[in-house]
Amino acid sequence: MQCQSESQSYYSSSSRGGGGGGSGNASSEPMETVLRLASGSAVVVFSVSTCCMCHAVKRLFSGMGVSPTVYEIDQDPKGKEIEKALARLLGGSSAVPVVFIGGKLIGAMDRVMASHINGTLVPLLKEAGALWL
């Protein structure tokens, strides 16, 4: 399992062209960051280091032989903004962990466990290249 804390460089990078922007750019920046990070690895978990459900989902993946990239948002200086962007993606719910597989939002722990129980999690992991069995 690869744990990472979002660094300032993600926020100060000038990968977006042009100036302009104003307040619209500032409000969309955390969402852009989340989507960029989510598509950076086969499995990405946005987590809080003291959350028992976050620990459980990381253990689930580890037990399956999957090594997710983990972003501990409570250890990130922009963690609150990232958490708000994740809540928007989840439809207003601010639950962690938030899991992306193959760059696609799976959801919080309840959706991951439901996928695991109904047998759709393994095919998702295989499709994303996170699991080869």
PDB file of C-alpha atoms in Angstrom:
ATOM      1  CA  MET A   1       0.000   0.000   0.000  1.00  0.00           C
ATOM      2  CA  GLN A   2       1.404   3.337  -1.000  1.00  0.00           C
ATOM      3  CA  CYS A   3       0.478   6.188   1.351  1.00  0.00           C
ATOM      4  CA  GLN A   4       0.814   9.727   0.188  1.00  0.00           C
ATOM      5  CA  SER A   5      -0.065  13.101   1.503  1.00  0.00           C
ATOM      6  CA  GLU A   6      -0.993  15.713  -1.063  1.00  0.00           C
ATOM      7  CA  SER A   7       1.913  18.123  -1.397  1.00  0.00           C
ATOM      8  CA  GLN A   8       1.883  21.799  -2.169  1.00  0.00           C
ATOM      9  CA  SER A   9       3.351  21.086  -5.613  1.00  0.00           C
ATOM     10  CA  TYR A  10       0.031  19.705  -6.839  1.00  0.00           C
ATOM     11  CA  TYR A  11      -1.604  23.021  -6.041  1.00  0.00           C
ATOM     12  CA  SER A  12       1.091  25.311  -7.318  1.00  0.00           C
ATOM     13  CA  SER A  13       1.714  23.496 -10.585  1.00  0.00           C
ATOM     14  CA  SER A  14       0.998  25.523 -13.663  1.00  0.00           C
ATOM     15  CA  SER A  15      -0.411  22.666 -15.715  1.00  0.00           C
ATOM     16  CA  ARG A  16      -3.470  24.745 -16.568  1.00  0.00           C
ATOM     17  CA  GLY A  17      -2.967  27.240 -19.328  1.00  0.00           C
ATOM     18  CA  GLY A  18      -3.990  30.866 -19.285  1.00  0.00           C
ATOM     19  CA  GLY A  19      -4.576  33.299 -16.490  1.00  0.00           C
ATOM     20  CA  GLY A  20      -8.034  34.694 -15.907  1.00  0.00           C
ATOM     21  CA  GLY A  21     -10.002  32.529 -13.574  1.00  0.00           C
ATOM     22  CA  GLY A  22     -11.090  34.505 -10.581  1.00  0.00           C
ATOM     23  CA  SER A  23     -13.147  32.781  -7.891  1.00  0.00           C
ATOM     24  CA  GLY A  24     -14.464  30.089 -10.285  1.00  0.00           C
ATOM     25  CA  ASN A  25     -10.980  28.685 -10.753  1.00  0.00           C
ATOM     26  CA  ALA A  26     -10.310  28.668  -7.006  1.00  0.00           C
ATOM     27  CA  SER A  27     -13.484  26.699  -6.291  1.00  0.00           C
ATOM     28  CA  SER A  28     -12.810  24.114  -9.008  1.00  0.00           C
ATOM     29  CA  GLU A  29      -9.138  23.579  -8.157  1.00  0.00           C
ATOM     30  CA  PRO A  30      -9.742  20.989  -5.383  1.00  0.00           C
ATOM     31  CA  MET A  31     -12.091  19.059  -7.686  1.00  0.00           C
ATOM     32  CA  GLU A  32      -9.480  19.094 -10.463  1.00  0.00           C
ATOM     33  CA  THR A  33      -6.905  17.872  -7.968  1.00  0.00           C
ATOM     34  CA  VAL A  34      -9.151  15.025  -6.801  1.00  0.00           C
ATOM     35  CA  LEU A  35      -9.882  13.913 -10.358  1.00  0.00           C
ATOM     36  CA  ARG A  36      -6.214  14.124 -11.361  1.00  0.00           C
ATOM     37  CA  LEU A  37      -5.095  12.091  -8.336  1.00  0.00           C
ATOM     38  CA  ALA A  38      -7.935   9.600  -8.786  1.00  0.00           C
ATOM     39  CA  SER A  39      -6.819   8.833 -12.315  1.00  0.00           C
ATOM     40  CA  GLY A  40      -3.151   8.506 -11.381  1.00  0.00           C
ATOM     41  CA  SER A  41      -3.263   4.876 -10.197  1.00  0.00           C
ATOM     42  CA  ALA A  42      -5.385   1.783 -10.729  1.00  0.00           C
ATOM     43  CA  VAL A  43      -6.844   2.062  -7.215  1.00  0.00           C
ATOM     44  CA  VAL A  44      -6.909   5.300  -5.233  1.00  0.00           C
ATOM     45  CA  VAL A  45      -8.244   5.687  -1.702  1.00  0.00           C
ATOM     46  CA  PHE A  46      -8.853   9.074  -0.129  1.00  0.00           C
ATOM     47  CA  SER A  47      -8.579   8.396   3.572  1.00  0.00           C
ATOM     48  CA  VAL A  48      -8.312   9.894   7.034  1.00  0.00           C
ATOM     49  CA  SER A  49      -5.507   8.338   9.053  1.00  0.00           C
ATOM     50  CA  THR A  50      -7.604   7.840  12.206  1.00  0.00           C
ATOM     51  CA  CYS A  51     -10.719   6.467  10.463  1.00  0.00           C
ATOM     52  CA  CYS A  52     -11.510   2.815  11.185  1.00  0.00           C
ATOM     53  CA  MET A  53     -13.502   2.393   7.960  1.00  0.00           C
ATOM     54  CA  CYS A  54     -10.574   3.780   5.979  1.00  0.00           C
ATOM     55  CA  HIS A  55      -8.334   1.242   7.667  1.00  0.00           C
ATOM     56  CA  ALA A  56     -10.826  -1.529   6.859  1.00  0.00           C
ATOM     57  CA  VAL A  57     -11.012  -0.689   3.150  1.00  0.00           C
ATOM     58  CA  LYS A  58      -7.217  -0.479   2.922  1.00  0.00           C
ATOM     59  CA  ARG A  59      -6.992  -3.910   4.595  1.00  0.00           C
ATOM     60  CA  LEU A  60      -9.614  -5.309   2.222  1.00  0.00           C
ATOM     61  CA  PHE A  61      -7.558  -4.292  -0.795  1.00  0.00           C
ATOM     62  CA  SER A  62      -4.321  -5.442   0.810  1.00  0.00           C
ATOM     63  CA  GLY A  63      -5.880  -8.835   1.576  1.00  0.00           C
ATOM     64  CA  MET A  64      -6.882  -9.148  -2.072  1.00  0.00           C
ATOM     65  CA  GLY A  65      -3.320  -8.448  -3.209  1.00  0.00           C
ATOM     66  CA  VAL A  66      -4.106  -4.931  -4.405  1.00  0.00           C
ATOM     67  CA  SER A  67      -1.802  -2.027  -3.528  1.00  0.00           C
ATOM     68  CA  PRO A  68      -3.896   1.147  -3.612  1.00  0.00           C
ATOM     69  CA  THR A  69      -2.444   4.621  -3.652  1.00  0.00           C
ATOM     70  CA  VAL A  70      -3.687   6.212  -0.445  1.00  0.00           C
ATOM     71  CA  TYR A  71      -4.053   9.944   0.124  1.00  0.00           C
ATOM     72  CA  GLU A  72      -4.428  10.780   3.813  1.00  0.00           C
ATOM     73  CA  ILE A  73      -6.388  14.005   3.532  1.00  0.00           C
ATOM     74  CA  ASP A  74      -6.102  14.829   7.232  1.00  0.00           C
ATOM     75  CA  GLN A  75      -2.333  15.155   6.756  1.00  0.00           C
ATOM     76  CA  ASP A  76      -2.659  17.494   3.798  1.00  0.00           C
ATOM     77  CA  PRO A  77      -2.665  21.293   4.113  1.00  0.00           C
ATOM     78  CA  LYS A  78      -5.537  21.440   1.588  1.00  0.00           C
ATOM     79  CA  GLY A  79      -7.327  18.433   3.080  1.00  0.00           C
ATOM     80  CA  LYS A  80     -10.533  20.301   3.978  1.00  0.00           C
ATOM     81  CA  GLU A  81     -10.950  21.525   0.401  1.00  0.00           C
ATOM     82  CA  ILE A  82     -10.287  18.018  -0.939  1.00  0.00           C
ATOM     83  CA  GLU A  83     -12.839  16.616   1.508  1.00  0.00           C
ATOM     84  CA  LYS A  84     -15.446  19.127   0.278  1.00  0.00           C
ATOM     85  CA  ALA A  85     -14.737  18.167  -3.344  1.00  0.00           C
ATOM     86  CA  LEU A  86     -15.129  14.491  -2.447  1.00  0.00           C
ATOM     87  CA  ALA A  87     -18.429  15.249  -0.699  1.00  0.00           C
ATOM     88  CA  ARG A  88     -19.680  16.955  -3.886  1.00  0.00           C
ATOM     89  CA  LEU A  89     -18.747  13.867  -5.898  1.00  0.00           C
ATOM     90  CA  LEU A  90     -20.650  11.699  -3.416  1.00  0.00           C
ATOM     91  CA  GLY A  91     -23.746  13.875  -3.664  1.00  0.00           C
ATOM     92  CA  GLY A  92     -23.303  15.797  -0.445  1.00  0.00           C
ATOM     93  CA  SER A  93     -22.240  12.935   1.805  1.00  0.00           C
ATOM     94  CA  SER A  94     -18.910  13.598   3.464  1.00  0.00           C
ATOM     95  CA  ALA A  95     -17.971   9.995   4.173  1.00  0.00           C
ATOM     96  CA  VAL A  96     -14.455   8.635   3.932  1.00  0.00           C
ATOM     97  CA  PRO A  97     -12.950   6.502   2.600  1.00  0.00           C
ATOM     98  CA  VAL A  98     -13.634   7.449  -0.995  1.00  0.00           C
ATOM     99  CA  VAL A  99     -12.438   4.881  -3.524  1.00  0.00           C
ATOM    100  CA  PHE A 100     -11.666   5.251  -7.220  1.00  0.00           C
ATOM    101  CA  ILE A 101     -10.875   2.238  -9.393  1.00  0.00           C
ATOM    102  CA  GLY A 102      -9.534   2.826 -12.877  1.00  0.00           C
ATOM    103  CA  GLY A 103     -10.164   6.542 -12.432  1.00  0.00           C
ATOM    104  CA  LYS A 104     -13.885   5.918 -11.829  1.00  0.00           C
ATOM    105  CA  LEU A 105     -15.610   6.826  -8.594  1.00  0.00           C
ATOM    106  CA  ILE A 106     -16.768   3.708  -6.753  1.00  0.00           C
ATOM    107  CA  GLY A 107     -17.856   5.526  -3.615  1.00  0.00           C
ATOM    108  CA  ALA A 108     -17.513   5.189   0.118  1.00  0.00           C
ATOM    109  CA  MET A 109     -17.104   2.026   2.180  1.00  0.00           C
ATOM    110  CA  ASP A 110     -20.722   0.923   1.714  1.00  0.00           C
ATOM    111  CA  ARG A 111     -20.388   0.875  -2.094  1.00  0.00           C
ATOM    112  CA  VAL A 112     -17.021  -0.895  -1.973  1.00  0.00           C
ATOM    113  CA  MET A 113     -18.375  -3.593   0.364  1.00  0.00           C
ATOM    114  CA  ALA A 114     -21.554  -4.000  -1.690  1.00  0.00           C
ATOM    115  CA  SER A 115     -19.410  -4.475  -4.808  1.00  0.00           C
ATOM    116  CA  HIS A 116     -17.254  -6.986  -2.968  1.00  0.00           C
ATOM    117  CA  ILE A 117     -20.243  -8.962  -1.703  1.00  0.00           C
ATOM    118  CA  ASN A 118     -22.125  -9.020  -5.016  1.00  0.00           C
ATOM    119  CA  GLY A 119     -19.007 -10.075  -6.939  1.00  0.00           C
ATOM    120  CA  THR A 120     -18.432  -6.967  -9.042  1.00  0.00           C
ATOM    121  CA  LEU A 121     -15.338  -5.666  -7.223  1.00  0.00           C
ATOM    122  CA  VAL A 122     -12.864  -8.244  -8.575  1.00  0.00           C
ATOM    123  CA  PRO A 123     -13.838  -7.633 -12.233  1.00  0.00           C
ATOM    124  CA  LEU A 124     -13.454  -3.867 -11.678  1.00  0.00           C
ATOM    125  CA  LEU A 125      -9.994  -4.416 -10.201  1.00  0.00           C
ATOM    126  CA  LYS A 126      -8.997  -6.706 -13.063  1.00  0.00           C
ATOM    127  CA  GLU A 127     -10.249  -4.229 -15.661  1.00  0.00           C
ATOM    128  CA  ALA A 128      -8.225  -1.444 -14.008  1.00  0.00           C
ATOM    129  CA  GLY A 129      -5.094  -3.599 -13.981  1.00  0.00           C
ATOM    130  CA  ALA A 130      -4.905  -3.744 -10.188  1.00  0.00           C
ATOM    131  CA  LEU A 131      -5.523  -7.489  -9.969  1.00  0.00           C
ATOM    132  CA  TRP A 132      -4.293 -10.201 -12.297  1.00  0.00           C
ATOM    133  CA  LEU A 133      -5.911 -13.334 -10.879  1.00  0.00           C
TER     134      LEU A 133
END
